[in-house]
Short mmCIF file of C-alpha atoms in Angstrom, two decimals:
data_model
loop_
_atom_site.label_atom_id
_atom_site.label_comp_id
_atom_site.label_asym_id
_atom_site.label_seq_id
_atom_site.Cartn_x
_atom_site.Cartn_y
_atom_site.Cartn_z
CA UNK A 1 4.39 13.10 22.17
CA UNK A 2 3.00 10.91 19.49
CA UNK A 3 3.39 10.83 15.72
CA UNK A 4 2.48 8.40 12.83
CA UNK A 5 4.25 7.20 9.84
CA UNK A 6 3.73 5.00 6.88
CA UNK A 7 6.12 2.74 5.01
CA UNK A 8 5.47 1.84 2.02
CA UNK A 9 8.03 -1.34 1.39
CA UNK A 10 6.99 -1.76 -2.44
CA UNK A 11 7.70 1.60 -3.54
CA UNK A 12 11.24 2.10 -4.42
CA UNK A 13 13.02 5.36 -4.72
CA UNK A 14 16.56 4.69 -6.01
CA UNK A 15 19.93 3.95 -4.71
CA UNK A 16 21.29 5.15 -1.48
CA UNK A 17 24.68 5.80 -2.91
CA UNK A 18 27.47 4.17 -0.30
CA UNK A 19 29.24 7.42 -0.94
CA UNK A 20 27.26 9.20 1.03
CA UNK A 21 28.71 7.96 4.19
CA UNK A 22 32.05 8.98 2.91
CA UNK A 23 35.05 10.84 4.97
CA UNK A 24 37.47 13.74 4.77
CA UNK A 25 40.95 13.86 6.29
CA UNK A 26 42.75 17.03 6.13
CA UNK A 27 46.33 17.99 7.01
CA UNK A 28 45.00 19.84 9.98
CA UNK A 29 46.03 19.42 13.85
CA UNK A 30 46.19 16.08 14.69
CA UNK A 31 44.11 14.50 11.85
CA UNK A 32 46.73 13.06 9.85
CA UNK A 33 49.91 12.96 11.95
CA UNK A 34 48.97 10.89 15.07
CA UNK A 35 45.36 10.33 14.23
CA UNK A 36 46.23 8.37 11.34
CA UNK A 37 49.98 8.37 10.61
CA UNK A 38 52.45 7.28 13.73
CA UNK A 39 55.41 6.08 11.62
CA UNK A 40 56.63 2.79 11.26
CA UNK A 41 59.13 3.69 13.83
CA UNK A 42 56.17 4.38 16.23
CA UNK A 43 55.64 2.32 19.55
CA UNK A 44 52.11 2.63 18.49
CA UNK A 45 51.12 -0.79 16.86
CA UNK A 46 51.10 0.29 13.05
CA UNK A 47 50.68 -1.21 9.54
CA UNK A 48 53.42 0.57 7.39
CA UNK A 49 52.93 3.79 9.50
CA UNK A 50 49.11 3.55 9.73
CA UNK A 51 48.08 3.18 13.41
CA UNK A 52 46.16 -0.31 13.40
CA UNK A 53 43.70 0.80 16.01
CA UNK A 54 42.09 3.78 14.03
CA UNK A 55 42.64 1.35 11.00
CA UNK A 56 40.50 -1.40 12.59
CA UNK A 57 37.72 1.17 13.56
CA UNK A 58 37.68 2.66 10.11
CA UNK A 59 37.15 -0.84 8.62
CA UNK A 60 34.42 -1.80 10.86
CA UNK A 61 32.20 1.11 9.23
CA UNK A 62 33.02 0.27 5.58
CA UNK A 63 34.35 3.79 4.79
CA UNK A 64 33.50 3.76 1.02
CA UNK A 65 35.27 6.94 -0.31
CA UNK A 66 38.17 9.17 1.54
CA UNK A 67 38.48 12.94 0.56
CA UNK A 68 42.39 14.04 1.16
CA UNK A 69 44.39 16.32 1.37
CA UNK A 70 42.26 19.21 1.91
CA UNK A 71 40.36 21.28 2.66
CA UNK A 72 41.86 24.80 2.91
CA UNK A 73 45.12 22.54 3.04
CA UNK A 74 44.33 21.67 -0.65
CA UNK A 75 45.00 24.88 -2.03
CA UNK A 76 48.36 25.28 -0.44
CA UNK A 77 49.59 21.92 -1.12
CA UNK A 78 52.09 20.95 -3.56
CA UNK A 79 52.12 17.28 -4.14
CA UNK A 80 55.83 16.72 -5.18
CA UNK A 81 56.72 17.78 -1.70
CA UNK A 82 55.11 14.54 -0.34
CA UNK A 83 56.83 12.20 -2.63
CA UNK A 84 60.25 10.27 -2.38
CA UNK A 85 62.16 9.03 0.55
CA UNK A 86 60.83 10.77 3.79
CA UNK A 87 63.77 11.96 5.00
CA UNK A 88 64.56 14.38 1.75
CA UNK A 89 60.99 15.44 1.52
CA UNK A 90 60.59 19.43 2.32
CA UNK A 91 59.27 20.55 5.61
CA UNK A 92 57.20 23.45 5.41
CA UNK A 93 54.87 25.43 8.06
CA UNK A 94 51.36 24.92 7.91
CA UNK A 95 50.39 28.47 7.98
CA UNK A 96 46.81 27.64 7.62
CA UNK A 97 46.33 25.54 10.76
CA UNK A 98 48.06 26.21 13.64
CA UNK A 99 51.62 26.94 12.51
CA UNK A 100 52.65 23.47 12.79
CA UNK A 101 55.60 21.83 11.28
CA UNK A 102 54.56 20.04 7.93
CA UNK A 103 57.10 17.17 7.23
CA UNK A 104 55.26 15.65 4.40
CA UNK A 105 55.76 12.24 5.63
CA UNK A 106 52.10 11.48 4.66
CA UNK A 107 52.13 11.89 0.93
CA UNK A 108 50.53 10.67 -2.12
CA UNK A 109 51.54 7.09 -1.44
CA UNK A 110 50.82 6.60 1.86
CA UNK A 111 47.42 8.45 1.08
CA UNK A 112 47.03 5.53 -1.66
CA UNK A 113 48.22 3.02 0.78
CA UNK A 114 45.62 3.80 3.39
CA UNK A 115 42.90 3.81 0.57
CA UNK A 116 43.63 0.38 -0.17
CA UNK A 117 43.93 -0.91 3.42
CA UNK A 118 40.46 0.45 3.72
CA UNK A 119 39.27 -0.69 0.55
CA UNK A 120 37.90 2.36 0.01
CA UNK A 121 38.01 4.87 -2.88
CA UNK A 122 40.16 7.88 -3.16
CA UNK A 123 39.00 11.48 -3.85
CA UNK A 124 41.83 13.89 -4.37
CA UNK A 125 41.40 17.62 -4.15
CA UNK A 126 44.05 19.27 -6.59
CA UNK A 127 45.69 22.94 -6.01
CA UNK A 128 43.88 25.63 -8.21
CA UNK A 129 44.35 28.58 -5.38
CA UNK A 130 48.26 28.43 -5.46
CA UNK A 131 48.94 25.66 -8.12
CA UNK A 132 48.96 25.57 -11.83
CA UNK A 133 47.33 23.53 -14.45
CA UNK A 134 50.78 21.55 -15.09
CA UNK A 135 51.25 20.66 -11.49
CA UNK A 136 47.64 19.07 -11.29
CA UNK A 137 47.86 17.65 -14.95
CA UNK A 138 51.00 15.80 -13.61
CA UNK A 139 50.00 14.65 -10.32
CA UNK A 140 46.79 12.87 -12.32
CA UNK A 141 49.51 11.25 -14.70
CA UNK A 142 51.67 10.39 -11.65
CA UNK A 143 48.87 8.46 -10.06
CA UNK A 144 47.01 6.91 -12.99
CA UNK A 145 49.08 6.81 -16.36
CA UNK A 146 50.56 3.06 -16.93
CA UNK A 147 52.66 3.93 -20.24
CA UNK A 148 55.73 5.52 -20.55
CA UNK A 149 56.42 8.78 -19.50
CA UNK A 150 58.49 11.57 -16.73
CA UNK A 151 55.86 11.01 -14.50
CA UNK A 152 55.13 7.25 -14.15
CA UNK A 153 59.23 6.71 -14.44
CA UNK A 154 59.08 9.00 -11.20
CA UNK A 155 56.31 6.89 -9.83
CA UNK A 156 58.37 3.51 -10.35
CA UNK A 157 61.38 5.55 -8.90
CA UNK A 158 59.62 6.04 -5.88
CA UNK A 159 58.42 2.12 -5.30
CA UNK A 160 55.22 1.82 -7.27
CA UNK A 161 55.38 0.49 -10.79
CA UNK A 162 51.40 -0.18 -11.44
CA UNK A 163 49.10 2.91 -11.50
CA UNK A 164 46.64 3.43 -9.19
CA UNK A 165 42.72 3.72 -9.58
CA UNK A 166 41.54 7.12 -8.64
CA UNK A 167 37.84 7.61 -9.12
CA UNK A 168 37.38 11.35 -8.07
CA UNK A 169 39.29 14.66 -8.56
CA UNK A 170 38.21 17.91 -7.07
CA UNK A 171 39.23 20.92 -8.84
CA UNK A 172 40.02 23.19 -6.27
CA UNK A 173 38.51 23.37 -2.75
CA UNK A 174 36.21 26.55 -1.69
CA UNK A 175 37.65 28.87 -4.25
CA UNK A 176 35.02 31.46 -3.00
CA UNK A 177 37.48 31.74 0.08
CA UNK A 178 40.75 30.31 1.59
CA UNK A 179 41.11 28.73 -2.38
CA UNK A 180 41.61 32.09 -3.74
CA UNK A 181 38.78 34.64 -2.71
CA UNK A 182 37.45 34.20 -6.14
CA UNK A 183 34.04 35.32 -8.10
CA UNK A 184 32.21 32.82 -9.39
CA UNK A 185 32.58 34.12 -12.88
CA UNK A 186 36.49 33.77 -12.36
CA UNK A 187 36.33 30.21 -10.88
CA UNK A 188 34.15 28.96 -13.39
CA UNK A 189 36.56 29.95 -16.35
CA UNK A 190 39.33 28.25 -14.20
CA UNK A 191 37.78 25.22 -13.79
CA UNK A 192 36.86 24.74 -17.48
CA UNK A 193 40.71 25.23 -18.13
CA UNK A 194 41.95 23.10 -15.37
CA UNK A 195 39.56 20.05 -16.06
CA UNK A 196 40.71 20.17 -19.51
CA UNK A 197 44.22 18.61 -18.47
CA UNK A 198 42.61 16.15 -15.81
CA UNK A 199 42.86 13.32 -18.21
CA UNK A 200 41.78 9.78 -18.18
CA UNK A 201 44.43 7.24 -18.81
CA UNK A 202 43.59 3.72 -19.78
CA UNK A 203 40.95 1.97 -17.65
CA UNK A 204 41.07 4.96 -15.20
CA UNK A 205 37.90 7.08 -15.42
CA UNK A 206 37.85 10.23 -13.29
CA UNK A 207 35.01 12.06 -12.08
CA UNK A 208 35.55 15.73 -12.19
CA UNK A 209 34.49 17.63 -9.46
CA UNK A 210 33.77 21.35 -9.47
CA UNK A 211 33.82 23.81 -6.25
CA UNK A 212 30.60 24.58 -5.54
CA UNK A 213 28.95 27.00 -2.80
CA UNK A 214 29.17 27.89 0.73
CA UNK A 215 25.76 27.09 2.22
CA UNK A 216 23.18 29.49 0.73
CA UNK A 217 25.30 31.15 -2.00
CA UNK A 218 22.53 30.41 -4.54
CA UNK A 219 24.08 32.94 -6.96
CA UNK A 220 27.41 30.69 -7.13
CA UNK A 221 25.58 27.67 -7.85
CA UNK A 222 23.75 29.33 -10.55
CA UNK A 223 26.89 31.11 -12.46
CA UNK A 224 28.91 27.44 -12.15
CA UNK A 225 25.55 25.51 -13.53
CA UNK A 226 25.46 28.13 -16.22
CA UNK A 227 28.67 28.49 -17.25
CA UNK A 228 30.68 24.89 -16.71
CA UNK A 229 27.84 22.03 -16.16
CA UNK A 230 28.62 20.31 -19.54
CA UNK A 231 32.38 20.00 -18.08
CA UNK A 232 31.74 18.46 -14.64
CA UNK A 233 30.54 15.10 -13.24
CA UNK A 234 29.54 16.77 -9.75
CA UNK A 235 29.75 19.92 -7.68
CA UNK A 236 30.15 20.66 -4.01
CA UNK A 237 28.34 21.92 -1.18
CA UNK A 238 29.74 22.72 2.08
CA UNK A 239 27.73 23.39 5.03
CA UNK A 240 28.62 23.59 8.86
CA UNK A 241 26.45 23.24 11.87
CA UNK A 242 27.17 26.65 14.05
CA UNK A 243 25.71 27.07 17.17
CA UNK A 244 26.98 30.57 18.28
CA UNK A 245 26.10 33.84 16.22
CA UNK A 246 28.94 33.76 14.27
CA UNK A 247 32.27 32.17 13.39
CA UNK A 248 34.19 33.95 16.54
CA UNK A 249 31.88 32.42 18.91
CA UNK A 250 30.69 29.07 17.89
CA UNK A 251 29.60 27.60 21.02
CA UNK A 252 31.01 24.57 23.02
CA UNK A 253 30.93 20.94 22.47
CA UNK A 254 30.02 20.31 25.77
CA UNK A 255 28.72 22.09 29.17
CA UNK A 256 25.87 23.73 26.55
CA UNK A 257 22.17 24.44 27.78
CA UNK A 258 18.99 23.09 26.43
CA UNK A 259 18.52 26.46 24.44
CA UNK A 260 21.66 25.60 22.47
CA UNK A 261 20.63 21.89 22.13
CA UNK A 262 17.62 23.11 20.50
CA UNK A 263 19.48 25.92 18.07
CA UNK A 264 21.94 23.46 17.02
CA UNK A 265 19.83 20.49 15.93
CA UNK A 266 17.53 23.50 14.28
CA UNK A 267 20.88 24.33 12.46
CA UNK A 268 21.29 20.66 11.27
CA UNK A 269 17.84 20.47 9.43
CA UNK A 270 18.81 23.52 7.74
CA UNK A 271 20.56 21.22 5.46
CA UNK A 272 17.48 20.03 3.91
CA UNK A 273 16.74 23.41 2.96
CA UNK A 274 19.85 24.00 1.24
CA UNK A 275 19.82 20.85 -0.94
CA UNK A 276 16.31 21.16 -2.36
CA UNK A 277 17.13 24.80 -3.25
CA UNK A 278 20.65 24.15 -4.88
CA UNK A 279 18.87 20.97 -6.39
CA UNK A 280 16.15 23.18 -7.96
CA UNK A 281 19.00 25.40 -9.85
CA UNK A 282 20.98 22.64 -10.72
CA UNK A 283 17.75 21.28 -12.44
CA UNK A 284 17.38 24.06 -14.67
CA UNK A 285 20.63 22.88 -16.53
CA UNK A 286 20.98 19.59 -15.53
CA UNK A 287 17.25 18.04 -15.75
CA UNK A 288 18.55 14.84 -16.32
CA UNK A 289 20.43 14.77 -13.01
CA UNK A 290 23.62 13.80 -14.60
CA UNK A 291 25.71 15.77 -12.34
CA UNK A 292 25.88 14.73 -8.58
CA UNK A 293 25.71 17.13 -5.49
CA UNK A 294 28.67 16.23 -3.40
CA UNK A 295 28.17 17.43 0.21
CA UNK A 296 32.03 16.95 1.01
CA UNK A 297 32.24 19.16 4.00
CA UNK A 298 29.60 18.90 6.71
CA UNK A 299 29.17 18.50 10.58
CA UNK A 300 29.27 20.11 13.47
CA UNK A 301 31.78 23.22 14.27
CA UNK A 302 32.09 24.26 17.89
CA UNK A 303 35.00 26.04 19.78
CA UNK A 304 38.30 24.13 20.14
CA UNK A 305 38.37 22.32 23.55
CA UNK A 306 40.17 24.51 26.46
CA UNK A 307 43.66 23.64 26.70
CA UNK A 308 43.75 22.36 22.73
CA UNK A 309 46.14 24.08 20.38
CA UNK A 310 44.97 27.05 18.42
CA UNK A 311 44.21 26.30 14.95
CA UNK A 312 44.00 22.45 15.54
CA UNK A 313 40.01 22.35 15.73
CA UNK A 314 39.88 19.66 18.21
CA UNK A 315 36.38 19.23 19.96
CA UNK A 316 34.57 16.56 21.84
CA UNK A 317 31.78 14.81 20.63
CA UNK A 318 28.41 14.20 22.54
CA UNK A 319 25.19 12.52 21.91
CA UNK A 320 24.27 15.88 20.21
CA UNK A 321 26.45 15.47 17.67
CA UNK A 322 25.31 11.69 17.26
CA UNK A 323 21.71 13.51 16.49
CA UNK A 324 23.12 15.90 14.09
CA UNK A 325 24.68 12.92 12.10
CA UNK A 326 21.46 10.86 12.17
CA UNK A 327 19.63 13.87 11.25
CA UNK A 328 21.84 14.90 8.21
CA UNK A 329 22.16 11.55 7.08
CA UNK A 330 18.44 10.88 6.78
CA UNK A 331 18.08 14.09 4.92
CA UNK A 332 20.86 12.79 2.55
CA UNK A 333 19.02 9.47 1.96
CA UNK A 334 15.58 11.50 1.08
CA UNK A 335 17.62 13.55 -1.44
CA UNK A 336 19.26 10.43 -2.97
CA UNK A 337 18.36 11.47 -6.53
CA UNK A 338 20.71 14.46 -6.48
CA UNK A 339 23.36 13.75 -3.47
CA UNK A 340 25.79 11.20 -4.67
CA UNK A 341 28.32 11.80 -2.01
CA UNK A 342 28.97 13.45 1.29
CA UNK A 343 32.30 13.71 3.36
CA UNK A 344 31.93 14.35 7.32
CA UNK A 345 34.26 16.95 8.63
CA UNK A 346 36.52 15.32 9.60
CA UNK A 347 37.39 11.82 10.52
CA UNK A 348 39.87 11.61 13.47
CA UNK A 349 40.67 14.37 16.17
CA UNK A 350 38.99 17.40 14.11
CA UNK A 351 35.42 18.89 14.36
CA UNK A 352 32.91 16.30 14.26
CA UNK A 353 35.35 13.50 14.54
CA UNK A 354 34.60 9.66 14.48
CA UNK A 355 37.45 8.97 16.43
CA UNK A 356 39.63 10.70 19.15
CA UNK A 357 43.32 9.55 19.91
CA UNK A 358 45.50 10.83 22.55
CA UNK A 359 49.13 9.27 22.26
CA UNK A 360 48.47 5.56 22.29
CA UNK A 361 45.00 5.63 23.25
CA UNK A 362 41.81 5.86 21.14
CA UNK A 363 38.15 6.29 21.47
CA UNK A 364 35.13 6.03 19.43
CA UNK A 365 32.59 8.98 19.63
CA UNK A 366 28.65 8.95 19.31
CA UNK A 367 29.27 9.90 15.91
CA UNK A 368 31.31 6.83 15.03
CA UNK A 369 28.61 4.69 16.73
CA UNK A 370 25.81 6.39 14.14
CA UNK A 371 27.89 5.41 11.08
CA UNK A 372 28.25 2.22 12.36
CA UNK A 373 24.39 1.94 13.01
CA UNK A 374 23.37 3.36 9.79
CA UNK A 375 26.11 1.54 7.59
CA UNK A 376 23.20 -0.83 6.57
CA UNK A 377 22.11 1.65 4.27
CA UNK A 378 24.97 1.89 1.92
CA UNK A 379 23.88 0.86 -1.42
CA UNK A 380 20.29 0.04 -0.30
CA UNK A 381 17.37 1.40 -2.07
CA UNK A 382 15.37 3.75 -0.42
CA UNK A 383 11.62 3.04 0.27
CA UNK A 384 8.87 5.72 0.71
CA UNK A 385 8.52 6.58 4.31
CA UNK A 386 6.20 9.11 5.49
CA UNK A 387 6.29 10.80 8.68
CA UNK A 388 3.91 13.30 10.23
CA UNK A 389 5.80 14.31 13.00
CA UNK A 390 4.72 16.26 16.05
CA UNK A 391 6.38 19.33 16.62
CA UNK A 392 9.24 19.80 19.19
CA UNK A 393 8.72 23.04 21.03
CA UNK A 394 11.08 25.14 23.16
CA UNK A 395 11.04 28.62 24.28
CA UNK A 396 8.58 29.69 21.32
CA UNK A 397 10.34 28.00 18.61
CA UNK A 398 9.50 24.47 16.76
CA UNK A 399 11.17 22.08 14.78
CA UNK A 400 9.86 18.40 13.73
CA UNK A 401 10.58 16.14 17.02
CA UNK A 402 11.37 13.04 14.69
CA UNK A 403 13.55 12.50 11.74
CA UNK A 404 13.22 9.45 10.11
CA UNK A 405 14.25 7.55 6.71
CA UNK A 406 13.76 3.82 5.36
CA UNK A 407 15.92 1.40 2.94
CA UNK A 408 15.44 -2.16 1.94
CA UNK A 409 19.00 -4.00 1.35
CA UNK A 410 19.70 -6.53 -1.23
CA UNK A 411 18.33 -9.46 1.08
CA UNK A 412 14.98 -8.11 1.25
CA UNK A 413 15.87 -6.53 4.70
CA UNK A 414 14.13 -3.18 5.65
CA UNK A 415 16.20 -0.83 7.89
CA UNK A 416 14.44 2.30 9.37
CA UNK A 417 16.43 4.78 11.01
CA UNK A 418 14.73 7.28 13.59
CA UNK A 419 16.02 10.46 15.54
CA UNK A 420 14.07 11.55 18.72
CA UNK A 421 15.58 15.22 18.80
CA UNK A 422 13.50 16.13 21.91
CA UNK A 423 15.79 16.42 24.96
CA UNK A 424 13.23 15.63 27.62
CA UNK A 425 10.44 13.59 26.33
CA UNK A 426 9.97 10.16 24.95
CA UNK A 427 7.90 9.69 21.13
CA UNK A 428 5.51 7.41 20.40
CA UNK A 429 5.54 6.75 16.74
CA UNK A 430 3.26 4.34 15.28
CA UNK A 431 4.56 2.88 11.61
CA UNK A 432 1.75 1.34 9.44
CA UNK A 433 3.74 -1.36 7.24
CA UNK A 434 2.49 -1.40 3.74
CA UNK A 435 3.35 -3.21 0.53
CA UNK A 436 4.83 -6.29 2.36
CA UNK A 437 4.40 -10.01 0.31
CA UNK A 438 2.40 -11.61 3.50
CA UNK A 439 3.01 -14.94 1.54
CA UNK A 440 6.78 -14.88 2.25
CA UNK A 441 6.22 -15.18 6.03
CA UNK A 442 5.97 -13.36 9.50
CA UNK A 443 7.82 -10.33 10.22
CA UNK A 444 10.24 -10.12 12.69
CA UNK A 445 11.61 -6.85 14.16
CA UNK A 446 14.79 -5.80 16.13
CA UNK A 447 16.67 -2.76 16.94
CA UNK A 448 19.69 -0.84 18.09
CA UNK A 449 19.62 2.29 19.88
CA UNK A 450 21.87 5.07 20.79
CA UNK A 451 20.83 7.27 23.63
CA UNK A 452 22.18 9.34 26.97
CA UNK A 453 20.62 10.79 29.87
CA UNK A 454 22.64 14.05 29.90
CA UNK A 455 22.57 16.24 26.76
CA UNK A 456 26.29 16.33 26.56
CA UNK A 457 27.21 13.07 27.42
CA UNK A 458 30.16 11.84 25.71
CA UNK A 459 33.17 9.42 25.70
CA UNK A 460 36.24 10.11 27.49
CA UNK A 461 39.70 8.26 27.21
CA UNK A 462 38.82 7.57 31.23
CA UNK A 463 35.23 6.24 30.45
CA UNK A 464 35.11 5.49 26.58
CA UNK A 465 31.81 3.66 26.49
CA UNK A 466 29.54 6.36 28.44
CA UNK A 467 27.60 6.70 25.06
CA UNK A 468 27.67 3.48 22.97
CA UNK A 469 24.85 1.42 21.10
CA UNK A 470 22.65 -1.12 23.03
CA UNK A 471 19.80 -3.48 21.84
CA UNK A 472 16.16 -1.82 21.49
CA UNK A 473 13.07 -3.48 22.00
CA UNK A 474 10.85 -0.74 22.84
CA UNK A 475 8.40 -1.55 20.32
CA UNK A 476 5.37 -3.93 19.70
CA UNK A 477 4.20 -5.04 16.28
CA UNK A 478 0.54 -5.90 16.12
CA UNK A 479 -0.46 -7.12 12.59
CA UNK A 480 1.01 -4.38 10.04
CA UNK A 481 1.35 -1.70 12.83
CA UNK A 482 4.47 -0.91 14.69
CA UNK A 483 4.41 0.95 17.80
CA UNK A 484 7.67 2.29 18.64
CA UNK A 485 9.00 4.55 21.88
CA UNK A 486 11.77 6.41 21.32
CA UNK A 487 13.58 7.78 24.71
CA UNK A 488 14.55 11.22 24.58
CA UNK A 489 17.51 12.23 22.52
CA UNK A 490 17.92 8.93 21.02
CA UNK A 491 19.15 7.55 17.34
CA UNK A 492 17.66 3.78 16.59
CA UNK A 493 17.72 1.70 13.71
CA UNK A 494 15.13 -0.83 13.21
CA UNK A 495 15.81 -4.06 11.09
CA UNK A 496 12.48 -5.87 9.65
CA UNK A 497 12.61 -9.21 8.00
CA UNK A 498 10.31 -11.49 7.04
CA UNK A 499 10.80 -14.87 8.47
CA UNK A 500 9.21 -17.92 6.39
CA UNK A 501 6.74 -19.74 8.17
CA UNK A 502 7.77 -23.48 9.23
CA UNK A 503 6.67 -26.29 7.01
#
């Protein structure tokens, strides 16, 4: 198979917001407890209760923003249950996710400490479904107010005198479903009320985020933009890549066949249509594109792993998931004018996780490696990259064989991310490099690739390095033509530098 592409290095298309590489961690299964929080007395090495191996891995990929405490859990969560001495915090049953005991040992202070250790911004989802306006308002005050008040005094009594910086605030989550089963008209009015009391204190300027639609619910987007767009900074979109015909039979994370491979990647590509159509609605009410679209839940969702706890949403992660991640991130890049943030679901041990743990053991998934490879796009400028991809055909259906995007960083280095979706065939891609300043010097190209020989290749605790990045050099540069041969089911990142000629 062969395709051609044109890169116009001098045609800049705006910032690829680093927040597109955001993450999400919910009180769900082993996502928080064991995955992130082990407690200060744990034999697992930790920093103030945060496990060190996970922390180090997350620091490496430059996480820009972390969303918490949910998800559906957010509209069941009452923040005052998670502050104060841990031994006196309320214990509860997590009715949403598996009936586990929630001891509230990981609460506001622990989350903000995690964000500080990661060097990332905090994105907190407030409770609209079962909470109150006062509860949300006081949580914002507890976190961000530096003056004298009952909330700032309570924060100081719990060990934190100075207020935190909180940049993002979600007013409810999935209020069309687990967050209250609301109609869009009703939620729009509630949103207008609640956001009024999500106040800015001192230098802290919150971005207020409205609960947007589920997948292709274009009416929800229409109503929210019509009734509340002047009161929001961003609005969310949720979309999961589901293999099976319905939510009760979502397919398996491993052991699948080539038809299921093809279907999954086709479902992932649907993200482009969703963003395009939702953006068109937003443009009617926000032609200046002031309001950001935040895809704060995305990723693959399969049946739980055999033997794992019901409701914990634990699943393996294969080279197929790496392709879903690469394809989706490329789509976000191409929609950088609207998509200001995205949060993969979820960070550790849940759904399309970057990291899996089992007691004291930890492994990095193929999805983690894509985030590591693609981090070069964070806060880089998108450059025009047009790819005329041949079709990848399977059982009478077809999708584009190649997904791609490109950016240039502050040092002038160009990065091209490429995905070959075909499970069986190499793909030859010829890239015409245009708009480069030839006076700077000759081009130097290098690359990294993530690939596998089995469609469900994945890392295990016994063999954690089955799918890991490798140096990539299957390309030839002749003048301004770069010919690349992508192996089947692979994700690659090329780096193009202009090296000054020697005097």
